[in-house]
PDB file of C-alpha atoms in Angstrom:
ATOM      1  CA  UNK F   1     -35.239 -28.655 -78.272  1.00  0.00           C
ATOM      2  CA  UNK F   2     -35.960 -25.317 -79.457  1.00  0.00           C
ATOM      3  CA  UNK F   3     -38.232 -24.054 -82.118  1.00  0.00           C
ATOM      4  CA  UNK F   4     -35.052 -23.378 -84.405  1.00  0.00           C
ATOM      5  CA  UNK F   5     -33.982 -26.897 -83.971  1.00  0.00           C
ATOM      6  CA  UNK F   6     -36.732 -28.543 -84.617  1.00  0.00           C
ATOM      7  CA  UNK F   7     -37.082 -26.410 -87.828  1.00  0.00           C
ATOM      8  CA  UNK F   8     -33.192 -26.977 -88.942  1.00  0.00           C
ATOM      9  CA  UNK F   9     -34.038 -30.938 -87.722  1.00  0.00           C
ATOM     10  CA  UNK F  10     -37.011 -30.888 -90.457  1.00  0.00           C
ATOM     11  CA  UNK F  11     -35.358 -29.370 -92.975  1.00  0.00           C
ATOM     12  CA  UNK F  12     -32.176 -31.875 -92.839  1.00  0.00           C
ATOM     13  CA  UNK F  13     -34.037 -34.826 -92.852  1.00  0.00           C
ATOM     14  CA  UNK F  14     -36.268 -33.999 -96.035  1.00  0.00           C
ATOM     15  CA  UNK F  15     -39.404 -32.726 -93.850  1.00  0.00           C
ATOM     16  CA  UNK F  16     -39.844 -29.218 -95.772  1.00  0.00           C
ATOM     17  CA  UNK F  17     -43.337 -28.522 -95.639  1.00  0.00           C
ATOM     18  CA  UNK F  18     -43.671 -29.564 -91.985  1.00  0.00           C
ATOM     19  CA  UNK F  19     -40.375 -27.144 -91.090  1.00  0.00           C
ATOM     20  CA  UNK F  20     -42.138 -24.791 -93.576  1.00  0.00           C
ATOM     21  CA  UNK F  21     -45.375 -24.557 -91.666  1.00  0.00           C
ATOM     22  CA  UNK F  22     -43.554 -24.346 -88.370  1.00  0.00           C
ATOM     23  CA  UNK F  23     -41.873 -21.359 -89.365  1.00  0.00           C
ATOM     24  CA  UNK F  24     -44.779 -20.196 -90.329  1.00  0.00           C
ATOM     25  CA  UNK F  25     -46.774 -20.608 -86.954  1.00  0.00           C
ATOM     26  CA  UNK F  26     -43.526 -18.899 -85.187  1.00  0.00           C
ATOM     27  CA  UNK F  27     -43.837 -15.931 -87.224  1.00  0.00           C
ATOM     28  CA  UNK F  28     -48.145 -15.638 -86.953  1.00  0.00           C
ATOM     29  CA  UNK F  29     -47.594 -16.239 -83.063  1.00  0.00           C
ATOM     30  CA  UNK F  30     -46.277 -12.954 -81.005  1.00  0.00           C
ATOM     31  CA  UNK F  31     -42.774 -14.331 -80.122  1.00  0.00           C
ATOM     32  CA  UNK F  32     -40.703 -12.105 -82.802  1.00  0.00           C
ATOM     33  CA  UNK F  33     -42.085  -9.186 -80.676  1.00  0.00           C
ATOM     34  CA  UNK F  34     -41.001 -10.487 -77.193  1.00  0.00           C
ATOM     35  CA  UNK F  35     -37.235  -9.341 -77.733  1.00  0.00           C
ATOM     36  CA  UNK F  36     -34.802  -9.290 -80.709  1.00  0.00           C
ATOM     37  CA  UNK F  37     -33.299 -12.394 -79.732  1.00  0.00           C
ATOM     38  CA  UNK F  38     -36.932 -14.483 -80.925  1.00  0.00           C
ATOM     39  CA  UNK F  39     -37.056 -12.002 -83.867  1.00  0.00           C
ATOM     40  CA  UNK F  40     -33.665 -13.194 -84.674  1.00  0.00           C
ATOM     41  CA  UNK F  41     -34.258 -16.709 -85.018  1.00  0.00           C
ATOM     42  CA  UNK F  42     -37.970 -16.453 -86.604  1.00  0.00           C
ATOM     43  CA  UNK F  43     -36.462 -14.409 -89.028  1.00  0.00           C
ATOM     44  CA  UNK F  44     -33.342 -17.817 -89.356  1.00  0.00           C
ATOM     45  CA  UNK F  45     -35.993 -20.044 -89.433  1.00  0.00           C
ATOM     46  CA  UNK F  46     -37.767 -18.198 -92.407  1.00  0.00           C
ATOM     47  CA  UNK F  47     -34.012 -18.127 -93.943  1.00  0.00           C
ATOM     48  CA  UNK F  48     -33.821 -21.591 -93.598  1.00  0.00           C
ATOM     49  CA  UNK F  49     -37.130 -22.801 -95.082  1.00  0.00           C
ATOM     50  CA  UNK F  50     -36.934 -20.480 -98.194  1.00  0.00           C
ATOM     51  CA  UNK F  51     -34.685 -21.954-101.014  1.00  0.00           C
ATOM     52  CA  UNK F  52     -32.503 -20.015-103.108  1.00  0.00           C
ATOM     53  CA  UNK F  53     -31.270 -16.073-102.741  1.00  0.00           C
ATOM     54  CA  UNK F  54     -34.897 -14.967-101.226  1.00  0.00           C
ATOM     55  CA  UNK F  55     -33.304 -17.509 -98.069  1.00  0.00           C
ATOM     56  CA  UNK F  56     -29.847 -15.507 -98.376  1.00  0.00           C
ATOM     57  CA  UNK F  57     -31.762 -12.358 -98.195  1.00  0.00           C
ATOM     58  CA  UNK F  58     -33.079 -13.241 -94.196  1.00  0.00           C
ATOM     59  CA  UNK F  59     -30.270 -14.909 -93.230  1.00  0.00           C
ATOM     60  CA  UNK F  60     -28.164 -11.772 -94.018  1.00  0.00           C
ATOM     61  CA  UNK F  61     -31.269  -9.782 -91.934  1.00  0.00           C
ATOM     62  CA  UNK F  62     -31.180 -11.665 -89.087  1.00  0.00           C
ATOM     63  CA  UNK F  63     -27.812 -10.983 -87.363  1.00  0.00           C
ATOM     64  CA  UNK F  64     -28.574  -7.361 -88.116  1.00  0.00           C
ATOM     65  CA  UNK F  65     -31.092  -6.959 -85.512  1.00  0.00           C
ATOM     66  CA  UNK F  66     -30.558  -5.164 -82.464  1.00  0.00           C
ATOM     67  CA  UNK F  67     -28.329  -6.287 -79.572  1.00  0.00           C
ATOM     68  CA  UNK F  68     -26.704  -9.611 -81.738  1.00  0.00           C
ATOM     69  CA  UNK F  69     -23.027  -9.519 -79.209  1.00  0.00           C
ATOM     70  CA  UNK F  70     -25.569 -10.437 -76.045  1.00  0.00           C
ATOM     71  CA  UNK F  71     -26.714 -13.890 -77.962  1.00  0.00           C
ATOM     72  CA  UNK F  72     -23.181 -14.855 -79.374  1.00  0.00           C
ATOM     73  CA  UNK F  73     -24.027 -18.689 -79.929  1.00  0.00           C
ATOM     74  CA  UNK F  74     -27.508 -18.021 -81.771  1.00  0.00           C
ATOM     75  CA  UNK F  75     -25.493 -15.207 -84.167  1.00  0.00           C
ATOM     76  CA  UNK F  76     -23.043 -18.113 -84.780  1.00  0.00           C
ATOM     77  CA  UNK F  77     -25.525 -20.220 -85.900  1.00  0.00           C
ATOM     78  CA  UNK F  78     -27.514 -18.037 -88.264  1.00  0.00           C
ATOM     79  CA  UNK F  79     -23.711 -17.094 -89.671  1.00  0.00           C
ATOM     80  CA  UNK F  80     -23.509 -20.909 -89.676  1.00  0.00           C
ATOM     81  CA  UNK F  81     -26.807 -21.593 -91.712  1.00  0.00           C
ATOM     82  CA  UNK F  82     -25.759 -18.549 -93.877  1.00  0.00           C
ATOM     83  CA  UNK F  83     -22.329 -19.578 -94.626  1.00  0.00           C
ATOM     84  CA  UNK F  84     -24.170 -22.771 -96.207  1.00  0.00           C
ATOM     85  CA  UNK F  85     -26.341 -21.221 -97.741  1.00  0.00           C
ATOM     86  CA  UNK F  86     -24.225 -19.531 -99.625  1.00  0.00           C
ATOM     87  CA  UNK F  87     -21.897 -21.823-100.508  1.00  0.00           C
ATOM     88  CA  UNK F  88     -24.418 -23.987-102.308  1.00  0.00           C
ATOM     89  CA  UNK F  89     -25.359 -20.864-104.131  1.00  0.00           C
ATOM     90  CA  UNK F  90     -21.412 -21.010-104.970  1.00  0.00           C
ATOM     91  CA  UNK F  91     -21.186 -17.447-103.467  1.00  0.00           C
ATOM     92  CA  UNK F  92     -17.456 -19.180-102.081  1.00  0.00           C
ATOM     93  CA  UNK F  93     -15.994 -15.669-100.795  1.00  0.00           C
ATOM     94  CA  UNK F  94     -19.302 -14.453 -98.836  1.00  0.00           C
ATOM     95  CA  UNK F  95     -19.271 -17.968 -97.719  1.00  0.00           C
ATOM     96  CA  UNK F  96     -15.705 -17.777 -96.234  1.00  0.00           C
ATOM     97  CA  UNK F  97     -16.349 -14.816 -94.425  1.00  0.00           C
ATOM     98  CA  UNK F  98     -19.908 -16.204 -92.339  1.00  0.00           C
ATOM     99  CA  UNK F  99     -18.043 -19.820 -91.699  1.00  0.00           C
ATOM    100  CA  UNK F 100     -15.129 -18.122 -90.232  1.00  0.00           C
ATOM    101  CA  UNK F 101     -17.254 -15.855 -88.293  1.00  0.00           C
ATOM    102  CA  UNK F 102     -19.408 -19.036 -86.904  1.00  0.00           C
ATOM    103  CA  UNK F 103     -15.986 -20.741 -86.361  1.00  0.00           C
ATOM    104  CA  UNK F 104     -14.329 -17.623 -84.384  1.00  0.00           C
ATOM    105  CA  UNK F 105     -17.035 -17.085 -81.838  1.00  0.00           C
ATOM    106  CA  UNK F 106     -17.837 -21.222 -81.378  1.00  0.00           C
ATOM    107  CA  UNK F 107     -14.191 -21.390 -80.351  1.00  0.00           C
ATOM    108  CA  UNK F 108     -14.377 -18.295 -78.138  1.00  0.00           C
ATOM    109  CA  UNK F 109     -17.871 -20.180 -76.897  1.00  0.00           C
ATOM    110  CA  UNK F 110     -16.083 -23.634 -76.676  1.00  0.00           C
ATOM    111  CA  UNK F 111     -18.623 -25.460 -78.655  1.00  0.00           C
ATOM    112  CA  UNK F 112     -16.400 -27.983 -79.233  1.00  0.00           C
ATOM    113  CA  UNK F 113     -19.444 -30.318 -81.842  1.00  0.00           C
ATOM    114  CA  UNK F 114     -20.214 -26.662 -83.894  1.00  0.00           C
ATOM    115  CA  UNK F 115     -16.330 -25.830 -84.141  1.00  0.00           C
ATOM    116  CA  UNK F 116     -16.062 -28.975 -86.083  1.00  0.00           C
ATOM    117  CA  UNK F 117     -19.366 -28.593 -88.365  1.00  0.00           C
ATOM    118  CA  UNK F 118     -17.900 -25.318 -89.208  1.00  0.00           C
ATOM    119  CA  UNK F 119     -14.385 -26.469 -89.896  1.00  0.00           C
ATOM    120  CA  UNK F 120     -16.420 -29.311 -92.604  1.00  0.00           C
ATOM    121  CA  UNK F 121     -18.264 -26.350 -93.984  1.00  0.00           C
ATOM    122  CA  UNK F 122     -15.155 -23.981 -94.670  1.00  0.00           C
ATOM    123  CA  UNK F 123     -12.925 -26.847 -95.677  1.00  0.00           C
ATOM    124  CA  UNK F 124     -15.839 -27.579 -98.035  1.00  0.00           C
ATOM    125  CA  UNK F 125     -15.507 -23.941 -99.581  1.00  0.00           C
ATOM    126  CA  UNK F 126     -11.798 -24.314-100.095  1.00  0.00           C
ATOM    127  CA  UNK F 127     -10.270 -23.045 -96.906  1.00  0.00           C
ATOM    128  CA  UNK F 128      -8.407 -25.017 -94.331  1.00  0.00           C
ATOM    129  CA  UNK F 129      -9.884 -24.652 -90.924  1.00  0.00           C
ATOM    130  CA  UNK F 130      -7.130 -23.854 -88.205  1.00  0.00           C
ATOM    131  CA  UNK F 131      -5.836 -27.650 -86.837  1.00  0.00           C
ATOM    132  CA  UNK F 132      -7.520 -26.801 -83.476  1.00  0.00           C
ATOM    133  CA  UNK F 133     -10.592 -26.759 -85.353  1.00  0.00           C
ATOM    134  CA  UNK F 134     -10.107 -30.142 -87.914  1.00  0.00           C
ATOM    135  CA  UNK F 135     -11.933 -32.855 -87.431  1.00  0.00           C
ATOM    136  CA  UNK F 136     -10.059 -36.033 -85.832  1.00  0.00           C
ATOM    137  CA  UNK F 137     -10.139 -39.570 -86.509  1.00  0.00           C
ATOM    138  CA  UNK F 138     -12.516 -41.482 -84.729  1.00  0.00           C
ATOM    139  CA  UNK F 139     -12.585 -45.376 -85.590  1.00  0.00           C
ATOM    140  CA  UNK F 140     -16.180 -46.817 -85.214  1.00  0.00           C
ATOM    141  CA  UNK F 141     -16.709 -50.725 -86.103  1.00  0.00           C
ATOM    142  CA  UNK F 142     -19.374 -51.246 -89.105  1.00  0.00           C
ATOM    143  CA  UNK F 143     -22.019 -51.807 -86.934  1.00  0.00           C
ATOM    144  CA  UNK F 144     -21.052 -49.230 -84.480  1.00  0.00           C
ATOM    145  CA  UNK F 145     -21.152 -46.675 -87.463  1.00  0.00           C
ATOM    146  CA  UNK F 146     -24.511 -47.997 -88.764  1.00  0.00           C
ATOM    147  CA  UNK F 147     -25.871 -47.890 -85.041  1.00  0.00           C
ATOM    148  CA  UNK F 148     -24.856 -44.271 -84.930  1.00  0.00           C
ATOM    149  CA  UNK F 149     -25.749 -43.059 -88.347  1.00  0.00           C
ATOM    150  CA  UNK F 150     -29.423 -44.811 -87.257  1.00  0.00           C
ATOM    151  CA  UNK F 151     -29.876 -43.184 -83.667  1.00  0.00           C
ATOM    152  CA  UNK F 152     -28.539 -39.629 -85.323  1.00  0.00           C
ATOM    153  CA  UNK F 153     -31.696 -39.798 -87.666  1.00  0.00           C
ATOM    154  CA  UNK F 154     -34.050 -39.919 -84.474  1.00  0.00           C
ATOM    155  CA  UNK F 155     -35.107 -43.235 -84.651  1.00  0.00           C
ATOM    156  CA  UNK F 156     -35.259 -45.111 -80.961  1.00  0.00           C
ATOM    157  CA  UNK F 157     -33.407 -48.104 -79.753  1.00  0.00           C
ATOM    158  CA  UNK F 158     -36.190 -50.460 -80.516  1.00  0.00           C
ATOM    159  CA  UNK F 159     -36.700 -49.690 -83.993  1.00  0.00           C
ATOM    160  CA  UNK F 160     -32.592 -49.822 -84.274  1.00  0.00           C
ATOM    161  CA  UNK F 161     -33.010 -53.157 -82.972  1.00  0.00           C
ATOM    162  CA  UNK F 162     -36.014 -54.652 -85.813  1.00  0.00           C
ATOM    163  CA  UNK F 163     -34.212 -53.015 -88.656  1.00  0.00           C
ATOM    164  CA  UNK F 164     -30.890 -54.386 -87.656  1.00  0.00           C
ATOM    165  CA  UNK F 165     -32.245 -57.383 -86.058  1.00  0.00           C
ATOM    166  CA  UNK F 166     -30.860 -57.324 -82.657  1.00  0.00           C
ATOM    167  CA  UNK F 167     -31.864 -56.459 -79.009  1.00  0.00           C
ATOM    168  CA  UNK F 168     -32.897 -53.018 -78.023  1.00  0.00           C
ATOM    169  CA  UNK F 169     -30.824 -53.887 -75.467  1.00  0.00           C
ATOM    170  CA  UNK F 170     -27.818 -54.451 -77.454  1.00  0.00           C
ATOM    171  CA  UNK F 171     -28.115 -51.306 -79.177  1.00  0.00           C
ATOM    172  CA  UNK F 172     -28.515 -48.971 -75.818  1.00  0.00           C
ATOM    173  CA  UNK F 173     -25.044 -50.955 -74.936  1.00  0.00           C
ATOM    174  CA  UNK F 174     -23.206 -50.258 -78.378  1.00  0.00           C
ATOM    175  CA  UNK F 175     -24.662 -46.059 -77.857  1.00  0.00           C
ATOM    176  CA  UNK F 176     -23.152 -46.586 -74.539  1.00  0.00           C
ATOM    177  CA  UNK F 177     -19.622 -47.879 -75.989  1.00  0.00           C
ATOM    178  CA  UNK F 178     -19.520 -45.248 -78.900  1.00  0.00           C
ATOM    179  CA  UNK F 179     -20.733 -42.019 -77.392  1.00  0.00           C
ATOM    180  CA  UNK F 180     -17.117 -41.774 -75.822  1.00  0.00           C
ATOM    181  CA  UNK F 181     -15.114 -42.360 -78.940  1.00  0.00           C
ATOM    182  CA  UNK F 182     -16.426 -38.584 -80.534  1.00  0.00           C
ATOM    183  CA  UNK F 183     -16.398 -37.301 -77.107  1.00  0.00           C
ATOM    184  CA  UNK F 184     -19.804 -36.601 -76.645  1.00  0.00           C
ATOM    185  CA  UNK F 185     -22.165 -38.082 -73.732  1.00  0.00           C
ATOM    186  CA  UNK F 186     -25.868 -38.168 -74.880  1.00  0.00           C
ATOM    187  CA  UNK F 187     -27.664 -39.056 -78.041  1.00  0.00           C
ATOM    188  CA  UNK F 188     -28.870 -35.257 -78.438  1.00  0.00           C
ATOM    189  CA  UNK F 189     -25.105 -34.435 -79.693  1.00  0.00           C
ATOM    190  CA  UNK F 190     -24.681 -37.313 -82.105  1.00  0.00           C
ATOM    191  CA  UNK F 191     -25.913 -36.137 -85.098  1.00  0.00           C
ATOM    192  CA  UNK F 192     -23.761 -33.202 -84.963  1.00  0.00           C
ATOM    193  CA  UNK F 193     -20.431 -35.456 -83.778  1.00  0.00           C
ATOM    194  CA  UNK F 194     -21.137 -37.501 -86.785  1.00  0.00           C
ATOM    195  CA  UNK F 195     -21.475 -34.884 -89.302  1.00  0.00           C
ATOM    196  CA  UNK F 196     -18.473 -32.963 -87.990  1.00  0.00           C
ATOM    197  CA  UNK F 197     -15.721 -35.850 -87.091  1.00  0.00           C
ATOM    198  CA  UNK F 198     -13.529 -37.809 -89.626  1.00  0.00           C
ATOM    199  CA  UNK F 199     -14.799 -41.366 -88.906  1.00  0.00           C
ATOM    200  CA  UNK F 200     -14.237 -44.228 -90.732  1.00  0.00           C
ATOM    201  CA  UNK F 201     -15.440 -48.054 -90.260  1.00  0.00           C
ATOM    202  CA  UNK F 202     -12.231 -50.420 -88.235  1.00  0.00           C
ATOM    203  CA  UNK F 203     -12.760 -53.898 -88.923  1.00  0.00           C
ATOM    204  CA  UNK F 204     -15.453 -55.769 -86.591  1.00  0.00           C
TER     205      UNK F 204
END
């Protein structure tokens, strides 16, 4: 996991001050000097740990550095972060125009799990995604779906198991039964399956 993710990871589960401080320490160390790549994402971790228009500000910076077209899937991302950014700011048009961006080049990129969270976002700003890009039904049983919303949070099997009251064993088996259903094959992917697919709970 990279420094970005663990600073997007903090800041979407409620951790501010500890993504706060690690964006911090990436931008006192001397990695936004070793190419513009680093620069890039210190400067879209800074975006994403300031609230408001001041965040806006860097994430509009930060695909503006030199050489973006030789990291396509990290100036996705930024657009990504941006295109949320501004949406919650209700800035719907400038929103549009960094989620279809993101979208565009994570197709071109086949990233099949950030296709999808961009398809959510635009959708979410009022613009239909293209039906490549739309999230698909995926049926999960209730406890499949609370076993997966669990593990996607970054808690292990074991403590899966004492809050639901089952075997860590049992829940490595369910992970192993669900991870096809969204398409993915590791744990690492299924926050970002779950936030971008259209599931719903089948009857147990």
């Amino acid at each position: 996991m990279g420094n970005d993710d663990l600073v997007e990871t903090a800041v979407r589960t409620g951790r501010v001050k500890e993504a706060a401080a690690h964006a911090a320490a990436m931008r006192e160390s001397s990695m936004a000097g070793l190419s513009p790549r680093l620069e890039m994402l210190v400067v879209a971790c800074e975006a994403l740990t300031t609230p408001g228009e001041a965040g806006a500000a860097l994430f509009d910076r930060a695909p503006s550095l030199p050489d973006p077209e030789r990291w396509p899937f990290d100036v996705a991302r930024v657009r990504l972060f941006y295109g949320e950014r501004l949406r919650r700011l209700r800035a719907m048009a400038e929103a549009r125009e960094q989620l279809t961006q993101a979208l565009e080049a994570f197709q071109r990129l086949g990233a099949k799990p950030w296709v999808t969270r961009a398809a959510v976002e635009l959708r979410a700003g009022g613009r239909s995604a293209p039906a490549a890009a739309r999230p698909r039904a995926v049926a999960l049983t209730a406890q499949e779906l609370q076993i997966a919303t669990l593990a996607a949070t970054g808690l292990a099997n074991k403590q899966i198991a004492e809050r639901m009251l089952l075997s860590h064993r049992t829940i490595g088996t369910h992970l192993y039964q669900i991870y096809p259903k969204p398409g993915i094959t590791s744990r690492a992917a299924l926050r970002d399956a779950l936030s971008g697919l259209d599931l719903h709970a089948e009857e147990d």
